[in-house]
Coordinates of N, CA and C in Angstrom, one line a residue:
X1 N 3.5 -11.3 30.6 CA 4.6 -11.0 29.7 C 4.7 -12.0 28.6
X2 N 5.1 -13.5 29.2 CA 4.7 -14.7 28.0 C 3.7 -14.4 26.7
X3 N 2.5 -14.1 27.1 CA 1.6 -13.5 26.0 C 1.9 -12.9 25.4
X4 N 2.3 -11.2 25.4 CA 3.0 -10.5 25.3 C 4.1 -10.8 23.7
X5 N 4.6 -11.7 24.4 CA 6.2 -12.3 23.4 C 5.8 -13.1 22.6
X6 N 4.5 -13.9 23.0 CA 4.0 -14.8 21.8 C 2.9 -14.1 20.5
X7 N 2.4 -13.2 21.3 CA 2.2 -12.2 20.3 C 3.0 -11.2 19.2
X8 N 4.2 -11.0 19.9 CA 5.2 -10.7 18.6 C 5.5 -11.4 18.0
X9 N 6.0 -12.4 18.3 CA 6.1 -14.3 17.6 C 5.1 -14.1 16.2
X10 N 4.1 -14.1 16.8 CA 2.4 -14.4 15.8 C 2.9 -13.3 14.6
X11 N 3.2 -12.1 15.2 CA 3.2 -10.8 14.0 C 4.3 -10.8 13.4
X12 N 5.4 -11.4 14.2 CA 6.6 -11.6 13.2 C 6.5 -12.9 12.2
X13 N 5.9 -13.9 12.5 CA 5.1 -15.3 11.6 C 4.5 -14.1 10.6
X14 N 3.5 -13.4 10.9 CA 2.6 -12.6 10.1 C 3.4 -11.9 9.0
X15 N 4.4 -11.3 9.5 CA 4.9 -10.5 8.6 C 6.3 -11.1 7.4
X16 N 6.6 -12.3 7.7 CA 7.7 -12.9 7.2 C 6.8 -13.6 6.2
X17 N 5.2 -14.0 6.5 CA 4.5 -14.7 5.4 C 3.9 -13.3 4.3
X18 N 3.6 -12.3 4.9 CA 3.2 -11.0 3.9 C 4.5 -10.5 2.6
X19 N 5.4 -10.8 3.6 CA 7.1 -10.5 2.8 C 7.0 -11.1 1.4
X20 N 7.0 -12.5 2.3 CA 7.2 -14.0 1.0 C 5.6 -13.4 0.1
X21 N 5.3 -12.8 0.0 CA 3.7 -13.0 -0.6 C 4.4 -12.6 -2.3
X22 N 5.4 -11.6 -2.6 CA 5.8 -11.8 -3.5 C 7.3 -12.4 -4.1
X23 N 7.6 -13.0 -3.1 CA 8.6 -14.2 -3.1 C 7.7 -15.3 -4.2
X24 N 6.8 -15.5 -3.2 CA 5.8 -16.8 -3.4 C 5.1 -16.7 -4.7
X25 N 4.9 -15.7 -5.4 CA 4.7 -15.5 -6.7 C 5.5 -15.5 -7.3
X26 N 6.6 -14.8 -7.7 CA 7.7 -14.8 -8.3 C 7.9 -16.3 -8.8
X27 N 8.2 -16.9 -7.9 CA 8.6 -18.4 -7.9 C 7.6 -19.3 -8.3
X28 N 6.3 -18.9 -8.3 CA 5.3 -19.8 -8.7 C 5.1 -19.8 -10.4
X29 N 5.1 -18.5 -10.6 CA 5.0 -18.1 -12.0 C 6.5 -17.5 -13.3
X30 N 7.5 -17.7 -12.6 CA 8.7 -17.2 -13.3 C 8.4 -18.5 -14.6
X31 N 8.6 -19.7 -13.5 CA 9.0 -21.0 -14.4 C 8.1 -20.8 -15.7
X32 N 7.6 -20.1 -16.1 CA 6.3 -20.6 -17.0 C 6.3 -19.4 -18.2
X33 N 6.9 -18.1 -17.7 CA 6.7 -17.3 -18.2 C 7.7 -17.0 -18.9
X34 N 7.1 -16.4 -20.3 CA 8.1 -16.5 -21.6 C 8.7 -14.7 -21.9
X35 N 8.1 -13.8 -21.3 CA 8.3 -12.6 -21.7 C 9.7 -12.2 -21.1
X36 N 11.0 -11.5 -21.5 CA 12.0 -11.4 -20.3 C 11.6 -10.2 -19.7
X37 N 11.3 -9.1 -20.2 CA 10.3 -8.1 -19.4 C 9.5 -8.0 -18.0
X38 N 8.6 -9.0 -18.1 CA 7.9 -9.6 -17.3 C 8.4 -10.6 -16.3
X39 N 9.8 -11.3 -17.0 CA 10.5 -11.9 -15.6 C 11.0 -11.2 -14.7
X40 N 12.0 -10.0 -15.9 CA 12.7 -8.9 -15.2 C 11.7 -8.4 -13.6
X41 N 10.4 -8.3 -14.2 CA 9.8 -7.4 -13.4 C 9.5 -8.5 -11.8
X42 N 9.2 -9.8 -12.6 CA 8.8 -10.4 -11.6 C 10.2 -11.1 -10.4
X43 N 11.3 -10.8 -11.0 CA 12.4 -10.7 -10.3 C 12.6 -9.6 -9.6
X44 N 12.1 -8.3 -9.8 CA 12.1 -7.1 -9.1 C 11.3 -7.0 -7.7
X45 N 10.2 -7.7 -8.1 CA 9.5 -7.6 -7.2 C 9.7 -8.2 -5.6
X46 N 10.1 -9.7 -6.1 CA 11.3 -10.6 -5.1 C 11.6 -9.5 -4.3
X47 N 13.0 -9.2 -5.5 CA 14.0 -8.3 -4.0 C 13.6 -7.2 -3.5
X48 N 12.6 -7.0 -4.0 CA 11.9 -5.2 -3.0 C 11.4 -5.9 -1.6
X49 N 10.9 -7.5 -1.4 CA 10.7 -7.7 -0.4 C 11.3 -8.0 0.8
X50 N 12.4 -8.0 0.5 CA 13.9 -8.3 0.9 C 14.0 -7.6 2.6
X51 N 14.1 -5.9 2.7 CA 14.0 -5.4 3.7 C 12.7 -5.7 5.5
X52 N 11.9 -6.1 4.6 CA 10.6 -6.4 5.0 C 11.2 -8.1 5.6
X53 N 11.4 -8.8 5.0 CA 11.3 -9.9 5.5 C 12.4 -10.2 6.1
X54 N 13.3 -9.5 6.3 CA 14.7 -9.3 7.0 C 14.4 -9.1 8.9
X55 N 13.2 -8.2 8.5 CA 12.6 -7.7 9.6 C 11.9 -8.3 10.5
X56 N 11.2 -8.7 9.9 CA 10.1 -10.2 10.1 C 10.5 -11.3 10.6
X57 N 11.9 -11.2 10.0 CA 12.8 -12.8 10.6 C 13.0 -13.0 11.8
X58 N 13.9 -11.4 11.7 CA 14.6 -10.5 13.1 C 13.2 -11.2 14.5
X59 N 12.1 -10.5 14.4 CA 11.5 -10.2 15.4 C 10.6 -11.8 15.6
X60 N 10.2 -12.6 14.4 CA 10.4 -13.8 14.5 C 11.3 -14.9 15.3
X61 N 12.1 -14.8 14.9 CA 13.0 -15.3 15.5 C 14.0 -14.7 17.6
X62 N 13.7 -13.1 17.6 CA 13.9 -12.8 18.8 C 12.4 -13.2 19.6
X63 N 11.7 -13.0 19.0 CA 10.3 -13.4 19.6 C 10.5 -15.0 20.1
X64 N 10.6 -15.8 19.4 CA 10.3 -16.8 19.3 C 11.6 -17.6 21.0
X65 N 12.8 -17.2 20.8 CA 13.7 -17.1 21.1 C 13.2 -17.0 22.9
X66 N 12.9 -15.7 22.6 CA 12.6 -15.2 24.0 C 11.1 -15.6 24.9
X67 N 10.4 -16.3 23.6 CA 8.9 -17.0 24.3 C 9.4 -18.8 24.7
X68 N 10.8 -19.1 24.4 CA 11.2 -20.4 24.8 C 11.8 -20.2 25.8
X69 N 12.4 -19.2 26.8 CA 12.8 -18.6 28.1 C 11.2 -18.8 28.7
X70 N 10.3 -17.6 28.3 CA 9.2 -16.9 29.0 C 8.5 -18.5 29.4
X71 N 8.2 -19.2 28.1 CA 7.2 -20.5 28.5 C 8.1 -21.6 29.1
X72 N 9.4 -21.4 29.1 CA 10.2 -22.9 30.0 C 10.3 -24.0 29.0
X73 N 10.3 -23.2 27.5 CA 10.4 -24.8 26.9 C 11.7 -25.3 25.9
X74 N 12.9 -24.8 26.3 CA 13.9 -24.9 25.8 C 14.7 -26.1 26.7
X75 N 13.7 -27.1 27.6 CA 13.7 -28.5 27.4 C 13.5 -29.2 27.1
X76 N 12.7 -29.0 25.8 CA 11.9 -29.8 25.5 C 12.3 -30.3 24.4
X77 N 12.3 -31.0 23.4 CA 12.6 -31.0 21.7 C 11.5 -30.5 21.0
X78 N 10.2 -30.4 21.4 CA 10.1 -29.7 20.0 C 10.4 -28.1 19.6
X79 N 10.8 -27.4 20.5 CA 10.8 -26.3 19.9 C 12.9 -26.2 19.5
X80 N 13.6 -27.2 20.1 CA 14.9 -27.6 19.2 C 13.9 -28.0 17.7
X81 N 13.2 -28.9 17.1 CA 13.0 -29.1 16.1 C 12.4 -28.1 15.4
X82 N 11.6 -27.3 16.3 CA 11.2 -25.9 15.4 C 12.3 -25.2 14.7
X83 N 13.2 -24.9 15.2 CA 14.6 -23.8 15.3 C 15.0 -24.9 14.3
X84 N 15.1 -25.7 13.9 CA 16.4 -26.5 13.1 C 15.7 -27.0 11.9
X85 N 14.3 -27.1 12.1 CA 13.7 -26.8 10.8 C 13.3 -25.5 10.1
X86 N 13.4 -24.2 11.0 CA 13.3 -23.0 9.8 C 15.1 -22.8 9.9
X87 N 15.4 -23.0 10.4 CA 17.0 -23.6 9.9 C 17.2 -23.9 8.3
X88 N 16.8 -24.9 8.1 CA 17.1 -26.0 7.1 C 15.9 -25.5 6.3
X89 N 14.7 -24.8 6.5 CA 13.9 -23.8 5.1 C 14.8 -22.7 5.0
X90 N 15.8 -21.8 5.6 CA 16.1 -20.8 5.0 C 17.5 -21.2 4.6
X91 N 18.0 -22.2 4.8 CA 19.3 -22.8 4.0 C 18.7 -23.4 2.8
X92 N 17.8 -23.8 2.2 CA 17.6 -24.3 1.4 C 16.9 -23.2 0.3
X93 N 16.2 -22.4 1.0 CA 15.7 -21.0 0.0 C 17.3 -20.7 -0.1
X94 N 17.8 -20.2 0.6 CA 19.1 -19.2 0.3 C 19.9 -20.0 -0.9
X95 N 20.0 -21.2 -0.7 CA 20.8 -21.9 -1.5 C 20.2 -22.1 -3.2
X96 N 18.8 -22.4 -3.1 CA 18.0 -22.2 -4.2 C 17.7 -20.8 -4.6
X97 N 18.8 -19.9 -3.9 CA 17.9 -18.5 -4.5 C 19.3 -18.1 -5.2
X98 N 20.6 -18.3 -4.8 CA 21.9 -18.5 -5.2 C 21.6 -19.1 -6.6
X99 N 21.8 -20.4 -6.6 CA 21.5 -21.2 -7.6 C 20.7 -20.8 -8.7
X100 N 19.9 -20.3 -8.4 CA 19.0 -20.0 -9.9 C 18.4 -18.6 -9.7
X101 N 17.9 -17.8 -8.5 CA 17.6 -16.9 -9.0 C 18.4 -15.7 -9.6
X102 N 19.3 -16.2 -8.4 CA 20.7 -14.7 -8.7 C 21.2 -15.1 -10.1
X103 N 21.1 -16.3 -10.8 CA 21.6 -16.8 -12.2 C 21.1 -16.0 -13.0
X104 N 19.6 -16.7 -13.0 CA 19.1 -16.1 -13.9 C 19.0 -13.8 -13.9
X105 N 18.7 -13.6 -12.8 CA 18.6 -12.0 -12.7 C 20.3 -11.9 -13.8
X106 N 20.9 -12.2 -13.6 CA 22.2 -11.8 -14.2 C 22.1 -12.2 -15.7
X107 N 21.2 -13.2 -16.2 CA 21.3 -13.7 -17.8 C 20.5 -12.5 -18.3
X108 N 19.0 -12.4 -17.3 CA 18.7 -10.9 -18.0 C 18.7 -9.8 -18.0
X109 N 20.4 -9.3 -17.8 CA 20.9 -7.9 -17.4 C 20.3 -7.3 -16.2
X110 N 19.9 -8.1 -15.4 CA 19.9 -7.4 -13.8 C 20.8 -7.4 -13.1
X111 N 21.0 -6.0 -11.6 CA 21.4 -6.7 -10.8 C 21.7 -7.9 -10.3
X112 N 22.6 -8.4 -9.7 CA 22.8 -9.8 -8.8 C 23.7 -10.0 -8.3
X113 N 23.6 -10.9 -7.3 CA 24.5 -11.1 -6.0 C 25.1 -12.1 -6.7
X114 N 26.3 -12.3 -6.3 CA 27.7 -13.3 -6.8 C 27.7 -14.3 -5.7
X115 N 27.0 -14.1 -4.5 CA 27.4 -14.7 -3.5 C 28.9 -14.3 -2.2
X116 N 28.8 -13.6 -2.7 CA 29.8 -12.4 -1.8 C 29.2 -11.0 -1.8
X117 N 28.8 -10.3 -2.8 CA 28.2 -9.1 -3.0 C 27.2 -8.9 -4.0
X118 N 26.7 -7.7 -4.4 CA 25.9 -7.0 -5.1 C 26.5 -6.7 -6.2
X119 N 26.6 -7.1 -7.6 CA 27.1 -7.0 -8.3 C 26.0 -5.8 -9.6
X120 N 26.7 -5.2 -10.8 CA 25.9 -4.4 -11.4 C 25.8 -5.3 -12.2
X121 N 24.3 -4.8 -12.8 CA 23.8 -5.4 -14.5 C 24.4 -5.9 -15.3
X122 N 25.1 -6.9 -16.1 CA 25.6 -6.9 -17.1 C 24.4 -7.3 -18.5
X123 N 25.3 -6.6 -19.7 CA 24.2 -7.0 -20.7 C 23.6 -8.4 -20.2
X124 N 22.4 -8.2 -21.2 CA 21.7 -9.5 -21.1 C 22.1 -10.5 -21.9
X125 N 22.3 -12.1 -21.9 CA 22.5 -13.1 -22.5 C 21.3 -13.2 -23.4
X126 N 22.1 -14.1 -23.8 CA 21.4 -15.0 -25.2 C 19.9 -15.4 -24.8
X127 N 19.2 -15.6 -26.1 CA 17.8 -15.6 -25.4 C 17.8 -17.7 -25.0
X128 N 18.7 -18.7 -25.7 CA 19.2 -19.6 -25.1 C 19.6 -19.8 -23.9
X129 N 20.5 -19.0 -23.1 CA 21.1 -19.4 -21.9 C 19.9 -18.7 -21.2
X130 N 19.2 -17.7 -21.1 CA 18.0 -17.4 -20.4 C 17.5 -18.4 -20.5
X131 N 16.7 -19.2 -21.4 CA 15.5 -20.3 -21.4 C 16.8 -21.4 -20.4
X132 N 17.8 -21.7 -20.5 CA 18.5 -22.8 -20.3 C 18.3 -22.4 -18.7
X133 N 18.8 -21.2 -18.2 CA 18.5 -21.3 -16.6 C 17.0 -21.4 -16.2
X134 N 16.1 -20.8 -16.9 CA 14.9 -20.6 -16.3 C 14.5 -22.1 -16.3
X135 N 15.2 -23.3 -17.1 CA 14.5 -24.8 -17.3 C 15.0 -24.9 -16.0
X136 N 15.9 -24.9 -15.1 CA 16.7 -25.3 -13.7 C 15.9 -24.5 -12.4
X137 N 15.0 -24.1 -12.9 CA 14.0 -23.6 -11.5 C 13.4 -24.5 -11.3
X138 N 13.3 -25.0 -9.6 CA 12.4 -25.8 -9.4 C 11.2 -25.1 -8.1
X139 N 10.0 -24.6 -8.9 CA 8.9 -23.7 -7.8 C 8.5 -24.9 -7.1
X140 N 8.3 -26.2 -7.3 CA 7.2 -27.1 -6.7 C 8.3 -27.6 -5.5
X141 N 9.6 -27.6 -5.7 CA 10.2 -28.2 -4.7 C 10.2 -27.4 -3.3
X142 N 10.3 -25.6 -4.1 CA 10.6 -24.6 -2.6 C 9.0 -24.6 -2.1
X143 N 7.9 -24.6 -2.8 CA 6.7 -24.3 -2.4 C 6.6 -25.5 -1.4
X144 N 7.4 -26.7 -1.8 CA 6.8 -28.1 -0.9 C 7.5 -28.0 0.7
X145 N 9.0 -27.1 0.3 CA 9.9 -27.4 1.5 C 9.1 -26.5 2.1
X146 N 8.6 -25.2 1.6 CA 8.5 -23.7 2.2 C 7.2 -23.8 3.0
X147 N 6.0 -24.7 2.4 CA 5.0 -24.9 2.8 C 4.6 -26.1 4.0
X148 N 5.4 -27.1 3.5 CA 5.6 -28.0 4.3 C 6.3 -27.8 5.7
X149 N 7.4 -27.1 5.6 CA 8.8 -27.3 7.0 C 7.7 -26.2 7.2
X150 N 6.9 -25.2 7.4 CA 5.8 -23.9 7.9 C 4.7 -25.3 8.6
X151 N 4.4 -26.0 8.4 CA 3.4 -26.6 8.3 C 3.7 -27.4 9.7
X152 N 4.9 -27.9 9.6 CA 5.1 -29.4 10.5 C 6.0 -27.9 11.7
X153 N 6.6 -26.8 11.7 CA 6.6 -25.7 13.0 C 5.3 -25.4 13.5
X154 N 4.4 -25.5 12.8 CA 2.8 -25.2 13.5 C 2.6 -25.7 14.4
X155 N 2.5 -27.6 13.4 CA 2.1 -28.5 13.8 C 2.7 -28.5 15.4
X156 N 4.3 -28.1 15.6 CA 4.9 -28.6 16.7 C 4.8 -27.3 17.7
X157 N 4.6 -26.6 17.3 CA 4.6 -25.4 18.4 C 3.0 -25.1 18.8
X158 N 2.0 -25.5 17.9 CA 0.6 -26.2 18.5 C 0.4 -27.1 19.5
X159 N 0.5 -28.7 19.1 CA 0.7 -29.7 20.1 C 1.8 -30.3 20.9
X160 N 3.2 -29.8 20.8 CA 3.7 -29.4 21.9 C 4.8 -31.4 22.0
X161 N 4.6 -32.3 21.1 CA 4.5 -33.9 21.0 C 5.7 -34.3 22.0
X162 N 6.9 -33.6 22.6 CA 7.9 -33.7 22.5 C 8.5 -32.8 23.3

């Protein structure tokens, strides 16, 4: 059965990283890009991944949950530091996706969340306050937390240190 659970683990990891696949773009190439069209779109693409990686999380995380029962390792600290480090990556995306993405989608008349709900389009801003939020993205920081805190849960749910 343990096998079993750690194999859904693996496919929910699998599918939370295919989600981000245009997360991980969006954010790599927004900062750079001058067309609003083309942000629009590359904003779009984000939130279509949204359902998908909701999903991903879900079975991620019950997987993960239920293979720290099945393997007996919810004595141990490292898999507390696993859990508290995708903790602190999805507090830190959510908070940086608040912060600037939901901003900006709103400067150029998209959809966006207020942070309580779903809000409709408003016209688009000035082509000033657009360039002024798109300067406040930071891709190198979420790519470092996103890649790195993915990196050091490997690391710990591989060799076990703790």
């Amino acid at each position: 059965m343990h096998k079993w659970v750690v194999l859904l683990h693996v496919l929910g990891v699998m599918g939370f990283m295919l989600a981000h696949g245009g997360t991980t773009a969006m954010t790599l190439l927004l900062k750079r890009q001058r067309d609003f069209d083309h942000m629009r779109a590359l904003l779009d693409l984000s939130r279509h991944s949204g359902p998908t990686f909701g999903v991903a999380l879900l079975l991620l995380l019950g997987s993960g949950i239920t293979a720290g029962f099945t393997g007996r390792w919810w004595g141990e600290g490292w898999i507390w530091a696993s859990l508290a480090i995708l903790i602190a990556i999805t507090a830190v995306m959510s908070l940086s996706s608040r912060a600037h993405y939901h901003k900006l989608r709103k400067v150029l008349g998209l959809p966006y969340f207020d942070g309580r709900r779903d809000q409709p389009a408003l016209p688009p801003a000035s082509e000033a306050e657009i360039w002024a939020v798109q300067a406040t993205l930071r891709p190198g920081l979420l790519a470092a937390v996103g890649f790195g805190g993915t990196a050091l849960i490997a690391w710990l749910m591989m060799f076990k240190p703790f």
